[in-house]
XYZ file of N, CA, C and O in Angstrom:
508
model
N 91.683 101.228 90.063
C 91.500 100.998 91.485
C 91.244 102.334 92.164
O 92.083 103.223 92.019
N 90.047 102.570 92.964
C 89.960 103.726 94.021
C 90.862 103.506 94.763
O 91.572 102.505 94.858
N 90.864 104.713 95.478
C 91.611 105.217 96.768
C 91.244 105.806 97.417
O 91.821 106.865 97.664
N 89.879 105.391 98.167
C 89.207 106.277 99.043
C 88.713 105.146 100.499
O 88.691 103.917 100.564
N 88.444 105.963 101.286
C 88.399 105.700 102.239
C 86.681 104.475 101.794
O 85.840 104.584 100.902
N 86.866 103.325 103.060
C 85.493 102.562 103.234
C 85.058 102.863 104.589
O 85.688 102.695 105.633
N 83.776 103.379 104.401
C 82.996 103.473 105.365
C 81.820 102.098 105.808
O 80.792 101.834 105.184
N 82.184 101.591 106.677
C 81.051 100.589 107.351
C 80.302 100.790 108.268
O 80.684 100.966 109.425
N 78.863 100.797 107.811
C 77.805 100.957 109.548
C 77.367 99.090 109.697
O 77.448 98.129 108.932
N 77.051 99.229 110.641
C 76.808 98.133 111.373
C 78.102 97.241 111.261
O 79.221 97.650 110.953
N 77.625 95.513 111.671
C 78.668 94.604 111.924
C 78.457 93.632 110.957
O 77.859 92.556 110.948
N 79.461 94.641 109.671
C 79.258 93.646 108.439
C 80.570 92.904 108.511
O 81.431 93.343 107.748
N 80.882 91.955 109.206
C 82.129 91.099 109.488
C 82.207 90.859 107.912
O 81.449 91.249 107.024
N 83.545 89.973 107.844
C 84.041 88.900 107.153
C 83.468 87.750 107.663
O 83.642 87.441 108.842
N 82.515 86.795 106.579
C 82.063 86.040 107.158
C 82.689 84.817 107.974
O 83.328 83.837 107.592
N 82.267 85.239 109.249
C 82.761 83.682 110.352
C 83.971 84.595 111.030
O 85.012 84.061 111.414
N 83.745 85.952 111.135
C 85.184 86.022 111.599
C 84.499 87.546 112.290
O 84.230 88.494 111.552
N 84.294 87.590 113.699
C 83.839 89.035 113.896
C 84.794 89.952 114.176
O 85.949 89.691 114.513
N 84.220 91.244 114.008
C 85.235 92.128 114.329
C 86.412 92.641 113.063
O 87.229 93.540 113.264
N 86.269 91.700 111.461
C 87.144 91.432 111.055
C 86.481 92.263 109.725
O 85.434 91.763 109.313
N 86.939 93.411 109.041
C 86.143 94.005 107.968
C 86.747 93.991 106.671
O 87.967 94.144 106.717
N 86.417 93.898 105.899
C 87.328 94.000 104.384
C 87.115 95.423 104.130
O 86.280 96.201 104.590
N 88.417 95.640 102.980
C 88.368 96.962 102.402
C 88.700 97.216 100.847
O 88.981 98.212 100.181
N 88.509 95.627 100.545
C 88.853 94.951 99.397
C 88.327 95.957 98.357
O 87.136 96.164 98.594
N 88.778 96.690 97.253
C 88.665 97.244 96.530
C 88.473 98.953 96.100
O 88.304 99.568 95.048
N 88.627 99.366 97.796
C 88.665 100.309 98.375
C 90.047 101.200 98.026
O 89.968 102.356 97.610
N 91.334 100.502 98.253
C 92.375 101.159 98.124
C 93.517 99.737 98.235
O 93.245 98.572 98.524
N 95.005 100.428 97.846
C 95.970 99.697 98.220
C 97.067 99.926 98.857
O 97.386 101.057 98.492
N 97.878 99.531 99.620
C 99.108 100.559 100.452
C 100.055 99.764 100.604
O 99.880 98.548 100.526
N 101.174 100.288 100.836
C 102.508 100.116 100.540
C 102.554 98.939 101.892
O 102.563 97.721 101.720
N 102.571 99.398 102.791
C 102.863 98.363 104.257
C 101.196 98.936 105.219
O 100.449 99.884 104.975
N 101.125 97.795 106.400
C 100.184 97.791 107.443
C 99.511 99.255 108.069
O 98.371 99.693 108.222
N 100.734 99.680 108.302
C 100.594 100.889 109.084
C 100.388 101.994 108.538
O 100.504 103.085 109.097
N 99.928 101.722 106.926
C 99.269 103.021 106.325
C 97.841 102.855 105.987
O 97.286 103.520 105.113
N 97.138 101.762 106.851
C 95.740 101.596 106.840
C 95.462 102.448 108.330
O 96.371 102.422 109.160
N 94.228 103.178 108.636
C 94.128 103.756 109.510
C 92.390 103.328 109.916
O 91.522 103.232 109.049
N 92.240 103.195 110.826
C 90.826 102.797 110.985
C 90.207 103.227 112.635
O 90.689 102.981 113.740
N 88.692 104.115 112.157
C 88.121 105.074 113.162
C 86.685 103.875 113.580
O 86.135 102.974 112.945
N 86.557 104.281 114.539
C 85.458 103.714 114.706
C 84.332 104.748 115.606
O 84.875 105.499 116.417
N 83.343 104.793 115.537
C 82.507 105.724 115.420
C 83.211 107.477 116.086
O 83.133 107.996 117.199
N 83.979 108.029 114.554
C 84.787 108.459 115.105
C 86.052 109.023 116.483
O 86.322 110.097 117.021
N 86.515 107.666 116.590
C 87.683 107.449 117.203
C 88.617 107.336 116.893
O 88.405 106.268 116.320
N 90.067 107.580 116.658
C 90.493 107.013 115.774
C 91.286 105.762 116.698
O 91.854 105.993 117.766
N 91.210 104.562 116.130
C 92.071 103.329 116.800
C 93.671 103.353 116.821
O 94.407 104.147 116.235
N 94.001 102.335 117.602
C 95.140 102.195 117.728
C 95.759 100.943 116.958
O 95.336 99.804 117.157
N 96.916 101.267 115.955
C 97.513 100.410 114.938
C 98.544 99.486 115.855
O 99.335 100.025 116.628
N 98.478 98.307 115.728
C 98.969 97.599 116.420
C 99.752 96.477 115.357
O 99.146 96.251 114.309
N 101.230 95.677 115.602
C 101.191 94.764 114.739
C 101.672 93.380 115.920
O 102.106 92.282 115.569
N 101.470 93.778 117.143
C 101.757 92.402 118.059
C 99.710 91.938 118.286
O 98.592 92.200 117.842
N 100.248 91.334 119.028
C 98.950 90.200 119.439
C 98.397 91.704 119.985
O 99.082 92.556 120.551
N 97.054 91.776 119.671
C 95.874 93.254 120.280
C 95.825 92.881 121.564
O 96.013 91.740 121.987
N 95.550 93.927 122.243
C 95.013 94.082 123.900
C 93.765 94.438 123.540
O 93.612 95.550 123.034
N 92.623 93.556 123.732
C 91.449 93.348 123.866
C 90.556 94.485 124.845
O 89.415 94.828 124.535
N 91.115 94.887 125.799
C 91.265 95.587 127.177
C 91.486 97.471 126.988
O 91.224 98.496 127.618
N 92.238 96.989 125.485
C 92.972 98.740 124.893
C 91.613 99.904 125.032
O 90.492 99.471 124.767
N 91.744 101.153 125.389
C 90.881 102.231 125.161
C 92.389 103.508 124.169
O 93.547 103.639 124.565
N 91.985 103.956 123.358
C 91.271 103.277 122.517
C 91.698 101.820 121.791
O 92.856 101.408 121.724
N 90.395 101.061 121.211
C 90.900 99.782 120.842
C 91.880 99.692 119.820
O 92.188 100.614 119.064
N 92.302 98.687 119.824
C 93.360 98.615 118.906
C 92.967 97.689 117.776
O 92.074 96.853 117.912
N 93.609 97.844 116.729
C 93.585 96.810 115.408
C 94.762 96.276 114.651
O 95.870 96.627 115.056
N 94.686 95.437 113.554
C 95.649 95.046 113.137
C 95.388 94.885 111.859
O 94.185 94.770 111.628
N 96.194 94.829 110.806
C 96.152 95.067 109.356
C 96.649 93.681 108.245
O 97.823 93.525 107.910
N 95.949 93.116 107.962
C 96.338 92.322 106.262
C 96.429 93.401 105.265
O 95.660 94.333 105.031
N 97.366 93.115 104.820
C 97.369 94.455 103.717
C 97.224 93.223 102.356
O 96.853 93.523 101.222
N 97.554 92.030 102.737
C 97.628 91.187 101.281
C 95.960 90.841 101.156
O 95.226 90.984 100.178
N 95.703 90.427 102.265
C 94.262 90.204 102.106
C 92.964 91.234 102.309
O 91.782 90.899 102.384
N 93.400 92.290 102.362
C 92.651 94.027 102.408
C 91.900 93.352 103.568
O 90.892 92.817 103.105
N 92.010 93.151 105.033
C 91.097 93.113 105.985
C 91.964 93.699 107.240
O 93.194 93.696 107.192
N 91.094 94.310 108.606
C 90.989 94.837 109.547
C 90.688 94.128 110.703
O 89.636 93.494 110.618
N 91.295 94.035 111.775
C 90.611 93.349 112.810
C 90.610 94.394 113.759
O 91.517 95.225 113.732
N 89.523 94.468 114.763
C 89.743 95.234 115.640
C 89.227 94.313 117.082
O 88.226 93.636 117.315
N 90.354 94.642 117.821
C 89.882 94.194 119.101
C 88.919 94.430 120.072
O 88.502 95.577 119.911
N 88.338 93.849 121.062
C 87.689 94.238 122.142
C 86.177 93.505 121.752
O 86.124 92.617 120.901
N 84.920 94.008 122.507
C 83.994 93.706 122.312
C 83.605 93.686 120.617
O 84.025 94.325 119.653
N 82.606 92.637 120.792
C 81.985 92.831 119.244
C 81.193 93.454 118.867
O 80.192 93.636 119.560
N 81.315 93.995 117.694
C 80.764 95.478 117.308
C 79.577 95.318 116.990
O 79.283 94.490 116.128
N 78.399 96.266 117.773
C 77.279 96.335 117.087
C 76.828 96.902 115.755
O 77.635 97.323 114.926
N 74.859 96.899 115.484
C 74.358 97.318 114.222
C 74.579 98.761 114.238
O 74.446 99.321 113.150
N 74.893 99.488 115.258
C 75.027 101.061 115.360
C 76.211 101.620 114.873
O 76.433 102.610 114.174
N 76.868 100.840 115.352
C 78.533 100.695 114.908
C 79.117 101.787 113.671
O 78.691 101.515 112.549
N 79.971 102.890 113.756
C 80.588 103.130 112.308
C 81.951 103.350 112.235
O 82.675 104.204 112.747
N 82.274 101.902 111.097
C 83.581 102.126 110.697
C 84.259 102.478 109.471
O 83.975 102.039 108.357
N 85.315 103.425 109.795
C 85.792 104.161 108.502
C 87.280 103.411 108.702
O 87.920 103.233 109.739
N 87.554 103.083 107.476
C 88.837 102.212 106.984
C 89.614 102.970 105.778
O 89.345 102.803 104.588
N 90.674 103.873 106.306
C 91.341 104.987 105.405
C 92.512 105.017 105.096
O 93.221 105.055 106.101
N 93.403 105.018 103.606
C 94.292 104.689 103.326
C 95.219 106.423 103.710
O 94.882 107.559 103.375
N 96.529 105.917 104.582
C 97.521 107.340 104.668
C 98.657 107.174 104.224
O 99.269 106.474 105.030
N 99.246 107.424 103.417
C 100.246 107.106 102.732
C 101.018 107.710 103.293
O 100.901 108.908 103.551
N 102.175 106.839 103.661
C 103.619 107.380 104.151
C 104.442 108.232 103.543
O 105.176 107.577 102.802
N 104.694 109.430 103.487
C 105.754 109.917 102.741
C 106.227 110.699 103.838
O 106.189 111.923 103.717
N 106.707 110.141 104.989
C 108.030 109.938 105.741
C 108.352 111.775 105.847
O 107.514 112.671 105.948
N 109.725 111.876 105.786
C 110.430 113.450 106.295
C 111.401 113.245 105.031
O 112.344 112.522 105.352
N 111.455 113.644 103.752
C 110.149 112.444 103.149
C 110.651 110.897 102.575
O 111.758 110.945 102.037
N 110.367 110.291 102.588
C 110.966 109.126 102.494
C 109.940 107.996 101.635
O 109.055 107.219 101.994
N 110.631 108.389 100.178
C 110.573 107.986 98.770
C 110.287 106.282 98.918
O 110.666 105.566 99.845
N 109.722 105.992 98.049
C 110.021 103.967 98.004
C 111.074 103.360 98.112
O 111.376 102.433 98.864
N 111.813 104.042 97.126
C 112.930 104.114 96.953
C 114.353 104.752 96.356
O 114.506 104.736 95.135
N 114.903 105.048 96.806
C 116.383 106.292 96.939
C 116.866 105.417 95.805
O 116.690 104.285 95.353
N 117.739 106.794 95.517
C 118.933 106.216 94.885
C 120.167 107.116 94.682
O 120.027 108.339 94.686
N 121.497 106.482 94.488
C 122.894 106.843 95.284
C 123.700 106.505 93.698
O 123.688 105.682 92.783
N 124.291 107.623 94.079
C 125.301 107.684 92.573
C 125.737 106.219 92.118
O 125.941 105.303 92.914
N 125.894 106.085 90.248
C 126.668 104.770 90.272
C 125.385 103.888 90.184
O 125.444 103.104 89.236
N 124.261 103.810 90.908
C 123.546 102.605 91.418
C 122.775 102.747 89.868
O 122.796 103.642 89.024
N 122.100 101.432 89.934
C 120.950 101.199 89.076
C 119.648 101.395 89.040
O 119.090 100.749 89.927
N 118.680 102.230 88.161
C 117.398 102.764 88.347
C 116.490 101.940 87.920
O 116.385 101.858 86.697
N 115.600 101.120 88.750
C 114.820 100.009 87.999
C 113.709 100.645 87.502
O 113.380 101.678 88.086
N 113.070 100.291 86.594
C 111.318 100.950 86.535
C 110.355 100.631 87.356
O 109.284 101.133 87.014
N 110.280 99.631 88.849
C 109.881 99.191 89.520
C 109.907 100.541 90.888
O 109.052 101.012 91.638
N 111.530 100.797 90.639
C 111.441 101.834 91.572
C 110.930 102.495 91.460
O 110.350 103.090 92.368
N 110.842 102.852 89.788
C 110.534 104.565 90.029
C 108.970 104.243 90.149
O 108.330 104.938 90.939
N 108.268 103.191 89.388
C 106.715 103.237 89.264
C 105.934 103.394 91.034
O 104.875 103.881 91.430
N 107.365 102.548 91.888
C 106.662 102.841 93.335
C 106.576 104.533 93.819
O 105.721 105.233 94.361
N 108.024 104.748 93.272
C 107.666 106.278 93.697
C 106.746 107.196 93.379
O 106.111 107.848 94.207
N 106.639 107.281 92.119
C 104.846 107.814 91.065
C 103.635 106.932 91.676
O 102.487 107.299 91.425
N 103.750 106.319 92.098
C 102.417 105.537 92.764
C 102.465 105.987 94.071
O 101.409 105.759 94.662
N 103.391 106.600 94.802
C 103.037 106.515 96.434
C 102.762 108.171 96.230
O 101.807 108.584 96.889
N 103.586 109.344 95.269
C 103.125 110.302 94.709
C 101.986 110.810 94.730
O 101.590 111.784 95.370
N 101.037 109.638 93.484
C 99.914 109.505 93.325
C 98.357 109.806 94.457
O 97.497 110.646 94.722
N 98.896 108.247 94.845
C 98.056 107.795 96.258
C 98.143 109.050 97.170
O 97.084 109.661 97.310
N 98.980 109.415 97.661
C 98.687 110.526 98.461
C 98.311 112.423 97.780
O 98.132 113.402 98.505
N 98.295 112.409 96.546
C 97.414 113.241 95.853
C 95.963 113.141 96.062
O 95.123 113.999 96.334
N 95.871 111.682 95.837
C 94.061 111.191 95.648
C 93.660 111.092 97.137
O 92.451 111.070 97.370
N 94.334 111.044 97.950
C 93.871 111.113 99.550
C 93.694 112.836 99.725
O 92.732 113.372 100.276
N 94.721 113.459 99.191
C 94.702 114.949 99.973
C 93.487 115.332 99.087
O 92.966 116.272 99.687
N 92.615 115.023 97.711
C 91.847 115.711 97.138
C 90.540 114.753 97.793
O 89.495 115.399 97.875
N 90.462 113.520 98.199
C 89.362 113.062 99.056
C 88.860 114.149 99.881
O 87.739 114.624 99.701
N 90.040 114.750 101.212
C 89.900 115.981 101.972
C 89.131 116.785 101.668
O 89.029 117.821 102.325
């Protein structure tokens, strides 16, 4: 699987659904709010309540199960460019998951922690 950013020109919707872009195969991320998305360099506003249509800058919202983007406001023209970029959280810093004397080390944990590791290696060498 890549991990690089998708770039879209024009208004290549999800079909039947405007405004709405996939990034399907592009990358994968831990939660919503580590998808980041610019639009002809802007960068938008991450939202996870109902969008303000009205927002400057606009706002969007994230499927992370179904790799798609919505962004609010008018519908986007053929001029249009959108960049859809994975930022991986590593917090102040804040691991997948900790662990505390005594406790149990799953291989689940640790594979999240080497994977969120990872992912944000392959973003800083995108740079």
């Amino acid at each position: 699987m890549a991990h690089t950013k998708k770039t879209i020109t024009g208004n290549n919707n999800v079909a039947g659904q405007a405004n709405t872009f996939s990034y399907s195969g592009s990358f994968d991320v831990f939660k919503a709010s580590e998808v980041e998305v610019e639009l002809d360099n802007i960068a938008l506003t991450f939202t996870t309540s109902t969008i303000n249509e009205s927002a400057s800058p606009r706002e969007y919202t994230v499927d992370y199960n179904a790799k798609t983007v919505h962004i609010g406001g008018a519908n986007l023209g053929s001029n249009d460019t959108i960049v859809i970029q994975p930022v991986t959280d590593m917090g102040a810093p804040t691991p997948r998951a900790t662990y505390e004397p005594g406790a149990s080390v799953t291989s689940e944990d640790l594979n999240n922690n080497q994977l969120q590791l990872m992912r944000k290696a392959m973003e800083y060498n995108e740079q």
